[in-house]
Amino acid sequence: MIVSVVVPCYNEESAINLFYDEMIRALKPLMETKSVTLEFIFVDDGSGDSTRAVLRDLAAQDSRVRYIIFSRNFGKEAALLAGLQKAQGEYIVTIDADLQDPPALVPSMFEAVASGEFDCAGSRRITRKGEPPIRSFFARRFYRLMKKISDIEIVDNARDFRLMSRAYLNAVLSLHERNRFSKGIFPWIGFRVKWFEYENVQRIAGETKWSFWRLFLYSLDGIIAFSSKPLAIASWFGIVIFTLSFIFIAFIIVRKLIFGDPVDGWASTMCIILFCSGIQLFTVGILGQYMAKTYTEVKSRPHYIIQEEK
Ligand code: UDP
Ligand code: MG
């Protein structure tokens, strides 16, 4: 029975070998007792360092190691997708290269799914130790907001560290959208998922690629991909302002009839103009976001370009 291990790598030259050793060590019991054969699929997401050389060396040493090298950086979602599409195993693990996802959990995740009781084993961090507090704060806000405005149940602090059955993976791959927000895709497809919890650990080498800004944009992607509430909010704004303007028009007419038309009110006119144009730009902006996403979907460019693979 083959278990595929899919690993997205972006500038991970110093982490890959450590990761590989640790993974082999953690999965030894599975290989010995459950007659599991491993297949590694490393995806070099357009790294600027020597990640690709490290991968070639590793593949030369171990025939179970396969790799994909992208022509440029396409992002972690694309890297994961490429690896999942290439995987041939009955069970598939997705895991980060920096050992922030403990390989030691994989055997119990495998138990859960191989027993047939679950289709997927997911993982979540129960602490965000070692992370800037402001980041954790906004992450919590984001999960709460997502729960409110989308129909899917996004699990707090769920990681991309998963072990899934072939059936589950096929369901994941049947979603063809360009704007891939896997934190939403996984809960969307359903199935029975068992959650494993662990404490946050620091990455083994290298540094994180997720700046605060990048995470912020990623969260916007998620909202737009899995909720159309912002569009509803835009039209609610419209309705509320329309109603208010009726009341205001009535007030102006009555005032004109009773008091005539003294020329003042520059301040109130300016306030109204500024307020309404602000709202208009804001709602047009929301429309624009959805339109831009629709535009990329319609162009249906490939998710990634492969430069080299083995
Ligand atoms: N990664 C990737 N492409 C990117 C950014 C990250 O393939 O554009 C990979 C990275 O090599 C790592 C995983 O995604 O294996 C998680 O990235 P990172 O550790 O930087 O994120 P964090 O753990 O800080 O959330
Ligand atoms: Mg990491």
mmCIF file of C-alpha atoms and ligand atoms in Angstrom:
data_model
loop_
_atom_site.group_PDB
_atom_site.id
_atom_site.type_symbol
_atom_site.label_atom_id
_atom_site.label_comp_id
_atom_site.label_asym_id
_atom_site.label_seq_id
_atom_site.Cartn_x
_atom_site.Cartn_y
_atom_site.Cartn_z
ATOM 1 C CA MET A 1 0.000 0.000 0.000
ATOM 2 C CA ILE A 2 1.426 3.359 -1.016
ATOM 3 C CA VAL A 3 1.288 6.457 1.160
ATOM 4 C CA SER A 4 2.144 9.639 -0.736
ATOM 5 C CA VAL A 5 3.723 12.526 1.118
ATOM 6 C CA VAL A 6 3.172 15.857 -0.606
ATOM 7 C CA VAL A 7 5.489 18.663 0.485
ATOM 8 C CA PRO A 8 5.311 22.244 -0.830
ATOM 9 C CA CYS A 9 8.753 23.875 -0.661
ATOM 10 C CA TYR A 10 9.590 27.510 -1.156
ATOM 11 C CA ASN A 11 13.168 28.452 -0.281
ATOM 12 C CA GLU A 12 13.555 25.454 1.987
ATOM 13 C CA GLU A 13 17.112 24.387 1.070
ATOM 14 C CA SER A 14 18.104 24.113 4.718
ATOM 15 C CA ALA A 15 14.968 22.304 5.862
ATOM 16 C CA ILE A 16 14.361 19.604 3.242
ATOM 17 C CA ASN A 17 16.969 17.076 4.334
ATOM 18 C CA LEU A 18 16.104 17.488 8.006
ATOM 19 C CA PHE A 19 12.473 17.028 7.109
ATOM 20 C CA TYR A 20 13.151 13.950 5.014
ATOM 21 C CA ASP A 21 15.162 12.221 7.779
ATOM 22 C CA GLU A 22 12.563 13.022 10.396
ATOM 23 C CA MET A 23 9.738 11.783 8.196
ATOM 24 C CA ILE A 24 11.468 8.482 7.440
ATOM 25 C CA ARG A 25 12.120 8.018 11.156
ATOM 26 C CA ALA A 26 8.516 8.778 12.109
ATOM 27 C CA LEU A 27 7.059 6.458 9.479
ATOM 28 C CA LYS A 28 9.360 3.532 10.099
ATOM 29 C CA PRO A 29 6.819 1.686 12.269
ATOM 30 C CA LEU A 30 4.215 2.025 9.524
ATOM 31 C CA MET A 31 6.588 0.730 6.881
ATOM 32 C CA GLU A 32 7.585 -2.233 9.019
ATOM 33 C CA THR A 33 4.274 -3.317 10.462
ATOM 34 C CA LYS A 34 1.669 -2.164 7.948
ATOM 35 C CA SER A 35 3.656 -2.900 4.769
ATOM 36 C CA VAL A 36 3.368 0.718 3.736
ATOM 37 C CA THR A 37 5.532 1.994 0.890
ATOM 38 C CA LEU A 38 6.291 5.679 0.822
ATOM 39 C CA GLU A 39 6.243 8.071 -2.075
ATOM 40 C CA PHE A 40 7.574 11.586 -1.554
ATOM 41 C CA ILE A 41 6.431 14.376 -3.818
ATOM 42 C CA PHE A 42 8.296 17.614 -3.225
ATOM 43 C CA VAL A 43 7.035 20.651 -5.067
ATOM 44 C CA ASP A 44 9.555 23.434 -5.522
ATOM 45 C CA ASP A 45 7.366 26.508 -5.739
ATOM 46 C CA GLY A 46 9.810 28.665 -7.702
ATOM 47 C CA SER A 47 12.433 28.930 -4.958
ATOM 48 C CA GLY A 48 15.278 31.409 -5.388
ATOM 49 C CA ASP A 49 17.738 29.358 -3.333
ATOM 50 C CA SER A 50 19.185 25.917 -4.066
ATOM 51 C CA THR A 51 16.025 24.000 -3.187
ATOM 52 C CA ARG A 52 15.906 22.397 -6.615
ATOM 53 C CA ALA A 53 19.483 21.121 -6.357
ATOM 54 C CA VAL A 54 18.696 19.647 -2.942
ATOM 55 C CA LEU A 55 15.646 17.913 -4.414
ATOM 56 C CA ARG A 56 17.583 16.502 -7.368
ATOM 57 C CA ASP A 57 20.216 15.096 -4.996
ATOM 58 C CA LEU A 58 17.595 13.565 -2.769
ATOM 59 C CA ALA A 59 15.814 11.978 -5.737
ATOM 60 C CA ALA A 60 19.115 10.566 -6.984
ATOM 61 C CA GLN A 61 19.684 8.911 -3.593
ATOM 62 C CA ASP A 62 16.200 7.598 -3.009
ATOM 63 C CA SER A 63 13.957 6.359 -5.802
ATOM 64 C CA ARG A 64 10.858 6.984 -3.670
ATOM 65 C CA VAL A 65 11.477 10.699 -3.970
ATOM 66 C CA ARG A 66 9.812 12.516 -6.836
ATOM 67 C CA TYR A 67 9.664 16.223 -7.398
ATOM 68 C CA ILE A 68 8.020 18.959 -9.385
ATOM 69 C CA ILE A 69 9.781 22.240 -10.083
ATOM 70 C CA PHE A 70 7.599 25.218 -10.941
ATOM 71 C CA SER A 71 8.758 27.838 -13.426
ATOM 72 C CA ARG A 72 8.125 30.566 -10.820
ATOM 73 C CA ASN A 73 6.446 31.063 -7.462
ATOM 74 C CA PHE A 74 2.766 30.175 -7.827
ATOM 75 C CA GLY A 75 1.916 30.064 -4.123
ATOM 76 C CA LYS A 76 1.404 27.277 -1.633
ATOM 77 C CA GLU A 77 -2.096 26.415 -2.830
ATOM 78 C CA ALA A 78 -0.831 25.753 -6.354
ATOM 79 C CA ALA A 79 2.110 23.740 -5.018
ATOM 80 C CA LEU A 80 -0.219 21.580 -2.929
ATOM 81 C CA LEU A 81 -2.528 21.061 -5.885
ATOM 82 C CA ALA A 82 0.313 19.988 -8.183
ATOM 83 C CA GLY A 83 1.563 17.506 -5.588
ATOM 84 C CA LEU A 84 -1.906 16.095 -4.965
ATOM 85 C CA GLN A 85 -2.489 15.635 -8.686
ATOM 86 C CA LYS A 86 0.762 13.737 -9.047
ATOM 87 C CA ALA A 87 0.300 11.545 -5.958
ATOM 88 C CA GLN A 88 -0.406 7.889 -6.651
ATOM 89 C CA GLY A 89 -0.911 6.533 -3.153
ATOM 90 C CA GLU A 90 -4.062 5.132 -1.574
ATOM 91 C CA TYR A 91 -3.427 7.523 1.279
ATOM 92 C CA ILE A 92 -2.041 10.984 0.871
ATOM 93 C CA VAL A 93 -0.361 13.224 3.422
ATOM 94 C CA THR A 94 0.150 16.963 2.938
ATOM 95 C CA ILE A 95 2.774 18.434 5.220
ATOM 96 C CA ASP A 96 5.047 21.508 5.414
ATOM 97 C CA ALA A 97 8.774 21.190 4.854
ATOM 98 C CA ASP A 98 9.761 23.149 7.961
ATOM 99 C CA LEU A 99 8.774 20.487 10.535
ATOM 100 C CA GLN A 100 6.151 22.753 12.049
ATOM 101 C CA ASP A 101 3.770 19.883 11.370
ATOM 102 C CA PRO A 102 4.990 16.995 13.539
ATOM 103 C CA PRO A 103 5.609 13.856 11.419
ATOM 104 C CA ALA A 104 5.189 11.843 14.631
ATOM 105 C CA LEU A 105 1.435 12.398 14.295
ATOM 106 C CA VAL A 106 1.257 10.657 10.922
ATOM 107 C CA PRO A 107 1.013 7.052 12.222
ATOM 108 C CA SER A 108 -2.043 7.846 14.349
ATOM 109 C CA MET A 109 -3.576 9.842 11.512
ATOM 110 C CA PHE A 110 -3.008 6.836 9.298
ATOM 111 C CA GLU A 111 -4.709 4.538 11.852
ATOM 112 C CA ALA A 112 -7.774 6.776 11.888
ATOM 113 C CA VAL A 113 -8.208 6.807 8.120
ATOM 114 C CA ALA A 114 -7.018 3.283 7.293
ATOM 115 C CA SER A 115 -9.513 1.837 9.795
ATOM 116 C CA GLY A 116 -12.225 3.158 7.473
ATOM 117 C CA GLU A 117 -13.846 5.109 10.262
ATOM 118 C CA PHE A 118 -12.697 8.468 8.863
ATOM 119 C CA ASP A 119 -11.948 9.744 5.376
ATOM 120 C CA CYS A 120 -9.519 12.394 6.428
ATOM 121 C CA ALA A 121 -7.351 13.209 9.411
ATOM 122 C CA GLY A 122 -6.870 16.931 9.873
ATOM 123 C CA SER A 123 -4.703 18.793 12.321
ATOM 124 C CA ARG A 124 -5.084 21.969 14.277
ATOM 125 C CA ARG A 125 -2.808 23.988 16.466
ATOM 126 C CA ILE A 126 -4.094 24.517 19.952
ATOM 127 C CA THR A 127 -1.621 27.282 20.683
ATOM 128 C CA ARG A 128 -0.140 30.033 18.625
ATOM 129 C CA LYS A 129 2.890 30.338 20.861
ATOM 130 C CA GLY A 130 5.821 32.167 19.339
ATOM 131 C CA GLU A 131 3.641 34.117 16.960
ATOM 132 C CA PRO A 132 3.230 37.904 17.097
ATOM 133 C CA PRO A 133 0.103 38.592 19.241
ATOM 134 C CA ILE A 134 -1.323 40.963 16.655
ATOM 135 C CA ARG A 135 -1.241 38.146 14.106
ATOM 136 C CA SER A 136 -3.057 35.707 16.403
ATOM 137 C CA PHE A 137 -5.607 38.409 17.170
ATOM 138 C CA PHE A 138 -6.446 38.993 13.518
ATOM 139 C CA ALA A 139 -6.420 35.264 12.798
ATOM 140 C CA ARG A 140 -9.062 34.725 15.488
ATOM 141 C CA ARG A 141 -11.142 37.621 14.119
ATOM 142 C CA PHE A 142 -10.923 36.127 10.660
ATOM 143 C CA TYR A 143 -12.149 32.690 11.738
ATOM 144 C CA ARG A 144 -15.029 34.262 13.637
ATOM 145 C CA LEU A 145 -16.005 36.453 10.678
ATOM 146 C CA MET A 146 -15.794 33.536 8.268
ATOM 147 C CA LYS A 147 -18.118 31.480 10.447
ATOM 148 C CA LYS A 148 -20.678 34.259 10.309
ATOM 149 C CA ILE A 149 -20.616 35.094 6.638
ATOM 150 C CA SER A 150 -20.144 31.753 4.904
ATOM 151 C CA ASP A 151 -22.124 28.520 4.932
ATOM 152 C CA ILE A 152 -19.123 26.342 5.525
ATOM 153 C CA GLU A 153 -17.714 25.589 8.946
ATOM 154 C CA ILE A 154 -14.068 26.650 8.867
ATOM 155 C CA VAL A 155 -12.237 24.950 11.703
ATOM 156 C CA ASP A 156 -10.200 27.283 13.931
ATOM 157 C CA ASN A 157 -6.472 27.058 13.378
ATOM 158 C CA ALA A 158 -6.742 24.087 11.039
ATOM 159 C CA ARG A 159 -3.438 23.452 9.295
ATOM 160 C CA ASP A 160 -2.783 22.148 5.816
ATOM 161 C CA PHE A 161 -1.261 19.102 7.507
ATOM 162 C CA ARG A 162 -3.664 16.311 6.566
ATOM 163 C CA LEU A 163 -3.873 12.662 5.742
ATOM 164 C CA MET A 164 -6.626 11.701 3.346
ATOM 165 C CA SER A 165 -8.033 8.687 1.625
ATOM 166 C CA ARG A 166 -8.087 8.403 -2.147
ATOM 167 C CA ALA A 167 -11.854 9.025 -2.233
ATOM 168 C CA TYR A 168 -11.439 12.192 -0.218
ATOM 169 C CA LEU A 169 -8.602 13.382 -2.459
ATOM 170 C CA ASN A 170 -10.670 12.755 -5.588
ATOM 171 C CA ALA A 171 -13.360 14.979 -4.132
ATOM 172 C CA VAL A 172 -10.785 17.712 -3.436
ATOM 173 C CA LEU A 173 -9.466 17.457 -6.992
ATOM 174 C CA SER A 174 -12.958 17.652 -8.455
ATOM 175 C CA LEU A 175 -13.085 21.343 -7.505
ATOM 176 C CA HIS A 176 -11.557 23.174 -10.403
ATOM 177 C CA GLU A 177 -11.571 26.749 -9.183
ATOM 178 C CA ARG A 178 -8.523 28.977 -9.812
ATOM 179 C CA ASN A 179 -8.933 30.875 -6.576
ATOM 180 C CA ARG A 180 -8.097 27.930 -4.331
ATOM 181 C CA PHE A 181 -8.662 28.578 -0.676
ATOM 182 C CA SER A 182 -8.106 25.158 0.817
ATOM 183 C CA LYS A 183 -9.176 26.167 4.326
ATOM 184 C CA GLY A 184 -12.606 26.496 2.715
ATOM 185 C CA ILE A 185 -12.404 23.717 0.139
ATOM 186 C CA PHE A 186 -11.827 20.975 2.708
ATOM 187 C CA PRO A 187 -14.858 21.728 4.877
ATOM 188 C CA TRP A 188 -16.928 22.310 1.751
ATOM 189 C CA ILE A 189 -16.506 18.778 0.438
ATOM 190 C CA GLY A 190 -17.609 17.239 3.733
ATOM 191 C CA PHE A 191 -16.820 13.582 4.637
ATOM 192 C CA ARG A 192 -15.847 12.394 8.103
ATOM 193 C CA VAL A 193 -12.802 14.170 9.455
ATOM 194 C CA LYS A 194 -10.920 13.339 12.617
ATOM 195 C CA TRP A 195 -9.006 16.225 14.194
ATOM 196 C CA PHE A 196 -5.611 15.917 15.794
ATOM 197 C CA GLU A 197 -4.338 18.697 17.982
ATOM 198 C CA TYR A 198 -0.824 19.783 18.709
ATOM 199 C CA GLU A 199 1.150 22.675 20.121
ATOM 200 C CA ASN A 200 2.692 25.204 17.814
ATOM 201 C CA VAL A 201 6.410 24.687 17.229
ATOM 202 C CA GLN A 202 8.922 27.009 15.627
ATOM 203 C CA ARG A 203 10.109 26.183 12.128
ATOM 204 C CA ILE A 204 13.310 24.142 12.025
ATOM 205 C CA ALA A 205 15.243 26.344 9.572
ATOM 206 C CA GLY A 206 14.674 29.177 7.147
ATOM 207 C CA GLU A 207 11.926 31.710 7.733
ATOM 208 C CA THR A 208 8.194 32.109 7.231
ATOM 209 C CA LYS A 209 6.998 33.359 3.840
ATOM 210 C CA TRP A 210 3.786 34.792 5.187
ATOM 211 C CA SER A 211 4.030 38.439 5.990
ATOM 212 C CA PHE A 212 1.107 40.066 7.744
ATOM 213 C CA TRP A 213 0.088 41.705 4.481
ATOM 214 C CA ARG A 214 0.192 38.438 2.537
ATOM 215 C CA LEU A 215 -1.973 36.779 5.173
ATOM 216 C CA PHE A 216 -4.403 39.674 5.008
ATOM 217 C CA LEU A 217 -4.776 39.346 1.223
ATOM 218 C CA TYR A 218 -5.131 35.587 1.623
ATOM 219 C CA SER A 219 -7.983 36.093 4.085
ATOM 220 C CA LEU A 220 -9.736 38.411 1.600
ATOM 221 C CA ASP A 221 -9.384 35.701 -1.049
ATOM 222 C CA GLY A 222 -11.009 33.286 1.353
ATOM 223 C CA ILE A 223 -13.933 35.575 2.065
ATOM 224 C CA ILE A 224 -14.570 36.228 -1.612
ATOM 225 C CA ALA A 225 -14.232 32.557 -2.534
ATOM 226 C CA PHE A 226 -16.671 31.298 0.074
ATOM 227 C CA SER A 227 -19.116 34.065 0.797
ATOM 228 C CA SER A 228 -21.249 36.436 -1.197
ATOM 229 C CA LYS A 229 -22.234 38.374 1.931
ATOM 230 C CA PRO A 230 -20.116 41.417 0.989
ATOM 231 C CA LEU A 231 -22.304 41.804 -2.108
ATOM 232 C CA ALA A 232 -25.411 41.650 0.061
ATOM 233 C CA ILE A 233 -23.876 44.255 2.378
ATOM 234 C CA ALA A 234 -23.329 46.507 -0.632
ATOM 235 C CA SER A 235 -26.989 46.333 -1.572
ATOM 236 C CA TRP A 236 -28.082 46.832 2.052
ATOM 237 C CA PHE A 237 -26.080 50.036 2.105
ATOM 238 C CA GLY A 238 -27.932 51.073 -1.029
ATOM 239 C CA ILE A 239 -31.346 50.364 0.467
ATOM 240 C CA VAL A 240 -30.620 52.125 3.753
ATOM 241 C CA ILE A 241 -29.261 55.248 2.073
ATOM 242 C CA PHE A 242 -32.118 55.295 -0.404
ATOM 243 C CA THR A 243 -34.635 55.203 2.454
ATOM 244 C CA LEU A 244 -32.799 57.901 4.391
ATOM 245 C CA SER A 245 -32.661 60.098 1.322
ATOM 246 C CA PHE A 246 -36.459 59.870 0.939
ATOM 247 C CA ILE A 247 -36.942 61.050 4.487
ATOM 248 C CA PHE A 248 -34.441 63.819 3.926
ATOM 249 C CA ILE A 249 -36.104 64.932 0.672
ATOM 250 C CA ALA A 250 -39.469 65.135 2.462
ATOM 251 C CA PHE A 251 -37.825 67.206 5.185
ATOM 252 C CA ILE A 252 -36.283 69.607 2.643
ATOM 253 C CA ILE A 253 -39.568 70.070 0.790
ATOM 254 C CA VAL A 254 -41.485 70.766 3.978
ATOM 255 C CA ARG A 255 -38.832 73.187 5.176
ATOM 256 C CA LYS A 256 -38.903 74.983 1.824
ATOM 257 C CA LEU A 257 -42.717 75.306 1.933
ATOM 258 C CA ILE A 258 -42.731 76.632 5.486
ATOM 259 C CA PHE A 259 -39.555 78.736 5.681
ATOM 260 C CA GLY A 260 -38.855 79.586 2.040
ATOM 261 C CA ASP A 261 -35.368 78.953 0.688
ATOM 262 C CA PRO A 262 -32.619 80.801 2.536
ATOM 263 C CA VAL A 263 -29.332 79.975 0.790
ATOM 264 C CA ASP A 264 -27.208 78.196 3.310
ATOM 265 C CA GLY A 265 -26.468 74.576 4.103
ATOM 266 C CA TRP A 266 -23.087 74.302 2.415
ATOM 267 C CA ALA A 267 -21.800 72.186 5.291
ATOM 268 C CA SER A 268 -24.662 69.699 5.196
ATOM 269 C CA THR A 269 -24.489 69.441 1.382
ATOM 270 C CA MET A 270 -20.771 68.673 1.556
ATOM 271 C CA CYS A 271 -21.343 66.042 4.230
ATOM 272 C CA ILE A 272 -23.970 64.335 2.114
ATOM 273 C CA ILE A 273 -21.838 64.400 -1.032
ATOM 274 C CA LEU A 274 -18.784 63.056 0.756
ATOM 275 C CA PHE A 275 -20.736 60.400 2.610
ATOM 276 C CA CYS A 276 -22.578 59.128 -0.459
ATOM 277 C CA SER A 277 -19.566 59.121 -2.733
ATOM 278 C CA GLY A 278 -17.602 57.271 -0.066
ATOM 279 C CA ILE A 279 -20.265 54.595 0.157
ATOM 280 C CA GLN A 280 -20.438 54.381 -3.624
ATOM 281 C CA LEU A 281 -16.713 53.839 -4.011
ATOM 282 C CA PHE A 282 -16.771 51.286 -1.236
ATOM 283 C CA THR A 283 -19.562 49.224 -2.784
ATOM 284 C CA VAL A 284 -18.148 49.528 -6.302
ATOM 285 C CA GLY A 285 -14.897 48.267 -4.792
ATOM 286 C CA ILE A 286 -16.682 45.178 -3.454
ATOM 287 C CA LEU A 287 -18.236 44.548 -6.853
ATOM 288 C CA GLY A 288 -14.808 44.991 -8.418
ATOM 289 C CA GLN A 289 -13.315 42.324 -6.150
ATOM 290 C CA TYR A 290 -15.874 39.764 -7.223
ATOM 291 C CA MET A 291 -15.535 40.782 -10.836
ATOM 292 C CA ALA A 292 -11.761 40.422 -10.708
ATOM 293 C CA LYS A 293 -12.110 36.926 -9.270
ATOM 294 C CA THR A 294 -14.665 36.026 -11.934
ATOM 295 C CA TYR A 295 -12.270 37.358 -14.546
ATOM 296 C CA THR A 296 -9.436 35.083 -13.410
ATOM 297 C CA GLU A 297 -11.807 32.113 -13.278
ATOM 298 C CA VAL A 298 -13.074 32.795 -16.795
ATOM 299 C CA LYS A 299 -9.582 33.117 -18.254
ATOM 300 C CA SER A 300 -8.988 29.654 -16.780
ATOM 301 C CA ARG A 301 -5.254 29.751 -16.995
ATOM 302 C CA PRO A 302 -3.428 26.749 -15.574
ATOM 303 C CA HIS A 303 -2.837 26.820 -11.811
ATOM 304 C CA TYR A 304 0.910 26.424 -12.292
ATOM 305 C CA ILE A 305 3.591 25.785 -14.907
ATOM 306 C CA ILE A 306 5.964 22.876 -14.437
ATOM 307 C CA GLN A 307 9.543 23.425 -15.530
ATOM 308 C CA GLU A 308 10.958 20.069 -14.547
ATOM 309 C CA GLU A 309 9.668 16.934 -12.864
ATOM 310 C CA LYS A 310 10.650 13.460 -11.955
HETATM 311 N N1 UDP B 1 5.265 27.588 0.681
HETATM 312 C C1 UDP B 1 5.125 27.404 -0.686
HETATM 313 N N2 UDP B 1 4.913 28.501 -1.484
HETATM 314 C C2 UDP B 1 4.825 29.764 -0.975
HETATM 315 C C3 UDP B 1 4.930 29.938 0.429
HETATM 316 C C4 UDP B 1 5.145 28.820 1.226
HETATM 317 O O1 UDP B 1 5.197 26.279 -1.184
HETATM 318 O O2 UDP B 1 4.647 30.702 -1.755
HETATM 319 C C5 UDP B 1 5.498 26.394 1.554
HETATM 320 C C6 UDP B 1 6.717 26.498 2.487
HETATM 321 O O3 UDP B 1 7.888 26.067 1.850
HETATM 322 C C7 UDP B 1 6.321 25.597 3.642
HETATM 323 C C8 UDP B 1 4.802 25.756 3.688
HETATM 324 O O4 UDP B 1 4.403 26.258 2.407
HETATM 325 O O5 UDP B 1 6.638 24.232 3.389
HETATM 326 C C9 UDP B 1 4.366 26.703 4.797
HETATM 327 O O6 UDP B 1 5.032 27.952 4.660
HETATM 328 P P1 UDP B 1 5.593 28.747 5.922
HETATM 329 O O7 UDP B 1 6.276 27.825 6.844
HETATM 330 O O8 UDP B 1 6.358 29.893 5.382
HETATM 331 O O9 UDP B 1 4.240 29.260 6.550
HETATM 332 P P2 UDP B 1 3.860 29.267 8.127
HETATM 333 O O10 UDP B 1 4.191 27.907 8.671
HETATM 334 O O11 UDP B 1 4.670 30.351 8.710
HETATM 335 O O12 UDP B 1 2.379 29.516 8.126
HETATM 336 MG MG MG B 2 5.904 27.023 8.633
#
